Short mmCIF file of C-alpha atoms in Angstrom, two decimals:
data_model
loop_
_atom_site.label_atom_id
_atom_site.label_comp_id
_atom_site.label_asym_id
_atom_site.label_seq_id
_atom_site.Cartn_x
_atom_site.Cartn_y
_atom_site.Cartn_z
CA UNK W 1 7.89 -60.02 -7.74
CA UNK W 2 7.96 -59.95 -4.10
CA UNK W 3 11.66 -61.98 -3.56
CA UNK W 4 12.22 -64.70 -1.43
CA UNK W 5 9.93 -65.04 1.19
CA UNK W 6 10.23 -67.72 4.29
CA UNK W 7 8.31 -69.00 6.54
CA UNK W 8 7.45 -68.30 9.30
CA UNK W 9 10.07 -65.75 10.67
CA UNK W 10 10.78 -66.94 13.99
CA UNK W 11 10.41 -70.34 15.76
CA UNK W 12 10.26 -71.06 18.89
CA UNK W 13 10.61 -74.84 19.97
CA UNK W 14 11.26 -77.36 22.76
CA UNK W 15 14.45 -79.32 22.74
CA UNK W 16 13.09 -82.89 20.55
CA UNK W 17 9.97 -81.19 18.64
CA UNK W 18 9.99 -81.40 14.85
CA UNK W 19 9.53 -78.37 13.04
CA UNK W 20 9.23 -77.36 9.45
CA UNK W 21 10.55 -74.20 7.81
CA UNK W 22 8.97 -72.50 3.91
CA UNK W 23 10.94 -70.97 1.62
CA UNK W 24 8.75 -69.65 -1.63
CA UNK W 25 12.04 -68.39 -4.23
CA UNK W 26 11.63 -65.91 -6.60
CA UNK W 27 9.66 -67.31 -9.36
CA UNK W 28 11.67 -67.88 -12.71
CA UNK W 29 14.54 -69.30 -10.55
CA UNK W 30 15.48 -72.91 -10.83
CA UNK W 31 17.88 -72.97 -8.23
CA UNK W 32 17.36 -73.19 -4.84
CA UNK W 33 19.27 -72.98 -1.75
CA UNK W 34 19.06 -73.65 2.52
CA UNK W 35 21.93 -71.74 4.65
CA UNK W 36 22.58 -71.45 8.37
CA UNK W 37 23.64 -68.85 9.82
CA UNK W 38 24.70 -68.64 13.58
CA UNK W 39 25.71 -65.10 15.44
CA UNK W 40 28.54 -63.70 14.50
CA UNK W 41 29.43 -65.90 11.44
CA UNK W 42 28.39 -65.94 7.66
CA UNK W 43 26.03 -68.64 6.65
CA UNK W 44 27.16 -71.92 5.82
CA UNK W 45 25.71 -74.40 3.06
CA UNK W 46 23.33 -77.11 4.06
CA UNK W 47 22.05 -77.96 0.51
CA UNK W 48 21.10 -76.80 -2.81
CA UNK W 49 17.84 -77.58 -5.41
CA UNK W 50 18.04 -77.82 -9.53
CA UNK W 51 14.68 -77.44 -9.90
CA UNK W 52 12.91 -80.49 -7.86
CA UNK W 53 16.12 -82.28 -7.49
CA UNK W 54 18.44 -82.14 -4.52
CA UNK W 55 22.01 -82.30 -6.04
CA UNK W 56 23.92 -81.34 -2.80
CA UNK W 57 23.82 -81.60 0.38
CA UNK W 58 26.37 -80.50 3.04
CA UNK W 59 28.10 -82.56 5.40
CA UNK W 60 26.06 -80.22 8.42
CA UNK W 61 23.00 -81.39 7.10
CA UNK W 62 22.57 -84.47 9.37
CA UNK W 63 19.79 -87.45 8.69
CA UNK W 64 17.92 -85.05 11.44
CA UNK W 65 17.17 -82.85 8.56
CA UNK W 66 15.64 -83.17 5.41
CA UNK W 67 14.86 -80.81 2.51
CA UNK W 68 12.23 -80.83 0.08
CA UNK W 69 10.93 -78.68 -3.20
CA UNK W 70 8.81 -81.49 -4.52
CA UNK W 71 7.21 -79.55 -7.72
CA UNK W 72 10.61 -77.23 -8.40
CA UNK W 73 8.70 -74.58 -6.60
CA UNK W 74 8.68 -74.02 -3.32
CA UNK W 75 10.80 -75.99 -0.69
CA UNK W 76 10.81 -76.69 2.99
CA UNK W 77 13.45 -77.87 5.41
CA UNK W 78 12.03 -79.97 8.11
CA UNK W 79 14.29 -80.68 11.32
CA UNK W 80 13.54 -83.99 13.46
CA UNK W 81 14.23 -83.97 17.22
CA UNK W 82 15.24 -80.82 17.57
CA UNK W 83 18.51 -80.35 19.72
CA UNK W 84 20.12 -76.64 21.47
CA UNK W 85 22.60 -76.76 18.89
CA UNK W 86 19.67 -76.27 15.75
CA UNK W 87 19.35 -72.83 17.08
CA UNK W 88 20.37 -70.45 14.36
CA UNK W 89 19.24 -68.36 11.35
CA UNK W 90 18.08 -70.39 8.20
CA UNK W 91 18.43 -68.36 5.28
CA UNK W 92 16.84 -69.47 1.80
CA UNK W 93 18.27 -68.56 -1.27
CA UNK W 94 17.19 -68.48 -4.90
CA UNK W 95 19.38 -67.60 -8.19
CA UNK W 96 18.83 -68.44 -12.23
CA UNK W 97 20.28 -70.76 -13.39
CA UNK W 98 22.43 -69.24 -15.51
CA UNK W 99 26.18 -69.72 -14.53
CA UNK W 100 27.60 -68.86 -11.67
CA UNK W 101 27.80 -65.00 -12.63
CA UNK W 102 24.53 -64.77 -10.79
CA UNK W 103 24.17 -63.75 -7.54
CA UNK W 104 21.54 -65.68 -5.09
CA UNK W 105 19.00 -63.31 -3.45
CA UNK W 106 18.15 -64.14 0.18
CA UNK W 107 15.00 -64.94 2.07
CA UNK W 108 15.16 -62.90 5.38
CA UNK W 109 15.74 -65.94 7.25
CA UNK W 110 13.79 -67.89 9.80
CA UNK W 111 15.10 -67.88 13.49
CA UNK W 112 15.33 -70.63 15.16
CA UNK W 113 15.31 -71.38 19.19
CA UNK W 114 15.30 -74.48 20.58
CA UNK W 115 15.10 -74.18 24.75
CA UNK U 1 38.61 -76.23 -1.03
CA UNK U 2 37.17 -72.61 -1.53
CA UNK U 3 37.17 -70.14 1.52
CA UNK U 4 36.97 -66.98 1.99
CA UNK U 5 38.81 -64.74 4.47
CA UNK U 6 37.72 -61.65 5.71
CA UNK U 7 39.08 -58.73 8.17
CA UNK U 8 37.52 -59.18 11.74
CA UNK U 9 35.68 -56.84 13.20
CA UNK U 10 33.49 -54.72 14.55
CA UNK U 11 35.63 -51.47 12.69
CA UNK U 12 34.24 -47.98 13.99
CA UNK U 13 34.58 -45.48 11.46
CA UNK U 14 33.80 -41.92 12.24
CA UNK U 15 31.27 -39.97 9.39
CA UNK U 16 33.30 -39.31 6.37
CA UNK U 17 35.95 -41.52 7.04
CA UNK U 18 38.07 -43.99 4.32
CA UNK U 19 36.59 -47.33 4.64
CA UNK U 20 38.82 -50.49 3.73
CA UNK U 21 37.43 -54.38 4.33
CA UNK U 22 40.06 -56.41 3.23
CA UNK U 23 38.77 -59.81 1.86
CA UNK U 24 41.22 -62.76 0.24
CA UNK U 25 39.91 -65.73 -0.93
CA UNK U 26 41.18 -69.29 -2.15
CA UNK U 27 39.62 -71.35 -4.96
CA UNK U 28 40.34 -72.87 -8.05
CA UNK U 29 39.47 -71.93 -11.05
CA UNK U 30 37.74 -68.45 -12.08
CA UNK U 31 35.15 -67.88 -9.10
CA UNK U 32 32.50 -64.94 -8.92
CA UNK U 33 33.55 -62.60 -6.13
CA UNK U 34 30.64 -60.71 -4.22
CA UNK U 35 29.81 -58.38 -1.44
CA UNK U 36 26.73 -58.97 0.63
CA UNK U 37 25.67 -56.58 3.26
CA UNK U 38 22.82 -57.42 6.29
CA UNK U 39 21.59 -53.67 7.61
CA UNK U 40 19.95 -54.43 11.77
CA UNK U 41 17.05 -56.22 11.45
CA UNK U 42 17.15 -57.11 7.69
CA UNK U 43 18.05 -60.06 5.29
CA UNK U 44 21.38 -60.29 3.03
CA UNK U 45 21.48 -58.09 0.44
CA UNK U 46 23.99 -58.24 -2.55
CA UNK U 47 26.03 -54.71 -2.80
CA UNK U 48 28.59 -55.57 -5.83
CA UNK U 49 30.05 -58.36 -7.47
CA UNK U 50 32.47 -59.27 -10.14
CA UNK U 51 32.73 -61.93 -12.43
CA UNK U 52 36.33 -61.84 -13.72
CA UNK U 53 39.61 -61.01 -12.65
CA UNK U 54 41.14 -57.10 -13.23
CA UNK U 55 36.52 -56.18 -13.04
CA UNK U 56 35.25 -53.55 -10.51
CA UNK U 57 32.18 -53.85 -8.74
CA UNK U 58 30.58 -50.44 -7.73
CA UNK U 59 27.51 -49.54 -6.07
CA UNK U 60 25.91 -46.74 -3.43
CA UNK U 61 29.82 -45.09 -2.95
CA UNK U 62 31.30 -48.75 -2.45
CA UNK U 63 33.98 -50.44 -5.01
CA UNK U 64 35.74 -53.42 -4.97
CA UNK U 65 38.39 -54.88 -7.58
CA UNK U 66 38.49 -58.54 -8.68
CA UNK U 67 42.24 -58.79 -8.06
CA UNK U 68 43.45 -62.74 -9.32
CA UNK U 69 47.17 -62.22 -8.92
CA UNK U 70 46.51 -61.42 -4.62
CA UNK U 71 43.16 -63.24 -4.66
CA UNK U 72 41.53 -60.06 -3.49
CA UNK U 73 38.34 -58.52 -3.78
CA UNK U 74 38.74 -55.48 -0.58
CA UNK U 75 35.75 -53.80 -0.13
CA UNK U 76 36.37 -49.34 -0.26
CA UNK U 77 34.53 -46.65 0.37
CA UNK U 78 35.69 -42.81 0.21
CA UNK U 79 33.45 -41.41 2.97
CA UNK U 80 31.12 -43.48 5.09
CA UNK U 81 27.34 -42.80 6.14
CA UNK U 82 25.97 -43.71 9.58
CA UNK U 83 23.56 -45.11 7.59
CA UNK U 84 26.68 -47.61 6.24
CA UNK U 85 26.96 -49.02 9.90
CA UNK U 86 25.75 -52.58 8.81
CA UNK U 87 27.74 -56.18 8.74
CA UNK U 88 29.18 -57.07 5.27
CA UNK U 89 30.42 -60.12 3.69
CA UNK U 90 33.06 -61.33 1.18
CA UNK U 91 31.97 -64.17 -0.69
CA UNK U 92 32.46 -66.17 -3.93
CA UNK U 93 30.56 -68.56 -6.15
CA UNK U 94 32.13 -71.26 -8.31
CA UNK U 95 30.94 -73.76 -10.77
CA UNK U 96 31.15 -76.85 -8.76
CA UNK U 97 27.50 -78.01 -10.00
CA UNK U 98 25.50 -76.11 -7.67
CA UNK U 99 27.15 -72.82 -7.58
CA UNK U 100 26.70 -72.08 -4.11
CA UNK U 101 27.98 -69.29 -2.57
CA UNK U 102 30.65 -69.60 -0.09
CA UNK U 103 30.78 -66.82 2.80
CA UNK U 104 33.53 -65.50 5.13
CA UNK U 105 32.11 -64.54 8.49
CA UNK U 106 31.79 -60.75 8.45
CA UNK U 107 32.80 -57.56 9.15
CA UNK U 108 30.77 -55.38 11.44
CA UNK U 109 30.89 -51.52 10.45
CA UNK U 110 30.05 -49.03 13.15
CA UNK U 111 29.87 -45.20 11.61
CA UNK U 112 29.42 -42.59 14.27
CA UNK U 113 27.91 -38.90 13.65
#
């Protein structure tokens, strides 16, 4: 197993474009999960995935973005009309869904920076 | 709600040095405490955990007790490696449906030769 990969790494997009981030989690986890992280500052929640279905989303997840993982496998986190403010890390996370003993393993992120 | 507070940084250590991140958290209930660590350049990486109060978490030289009576979970190590000079976080999970894990914001570790 090669982790939690994301895609692509780094983004580079003008202020209003859409873009559209990957995450592929580790395999034989159900749960699945988007963070932001800006510099200098852990990552914050945006919103987590039981298998295919969303069961939380943070109040810093605006209707600009939206999160999907449409066959419990991969997931993507799209983000409409990009504004200056969108520009941080977005970390993916997957863990088992097995209490909360578990500890999520990280994607490496994808960068975002919206000029 | 849950939080997690962490020393601020950046703490410069010299080789060999005591390290001490002190980390105190609030939430209900009995959460799952954790140390994450990001090396330059890399993603998060888990170092230790602990999943009940009075456990010790130990890995690579680093320890950290699961204290429930401070709501503590500070981060030691006995001598520091350059190769230690990294950011690490405190965090906790908690059964609140989803699990997710709730950060503080860091602690940047400088070790010099």
């Amino acid at each position: 197993d090669t982790g939690v990969s994301q895609d692509p790494r780094h983004k580079i997009t003008k202020r209003g474009q859409n873009v559209t981030f990957r995450c592929d989690p580790i395999s034989e986890h159900n749960r699945l999960y988007w963070y932001r992280q800006t510099l200098g500052q852990g990552p914050e929640f945006l919103t987590y995935f039981q298998n295919e279905a969303q069961l939380e989303k943070s109040r810093l997840l605006s209707d600009r973005f939206s999160a999907e993982r449409p066959k419990g496998s991969f997931s993507t986190l799209e983000i409409q009309r990009t504004e200056q403010g969108d520009s941080a890390m977005y970390l993916c996370a997957s863990s088992p869904g097995t209490g909360n003993e578990g500890e999520a393993f990280f994607g490496q992120g994808t960068r975002l920076t919206v000029v | 709600g849950n939080s997690v507070t962490q020393m601020e940084g950046p703490v410069t250590l010299s080789e060999e040095a005591f390290l001490t991140i002190n980390c105190t958290y609030t939430a209900t209930g009995y959460p799952s405490l954790f140390w994450y660590v990001q090396y330059p350049g890399e993603g998060l990486q888990l170092l230790l955990k602990a999943t009940k109060a009075d456990d010790k978490g130990s890995n690579k030289g680093f320890e950290a007790t699961y204290r429930k009576e401070t709501t503590s979970f500070h981060l030691e190590k006995g001598s520091v490696q350059v190769s230690d000079s990294a950011v690490y976080f405190c965090a906790l999970t908690r059964n609140t449906g989803g699990f997710k894990t709730i950060f503080g914001a860091g602690t940047r570790l400088f070790v010099k030769a």
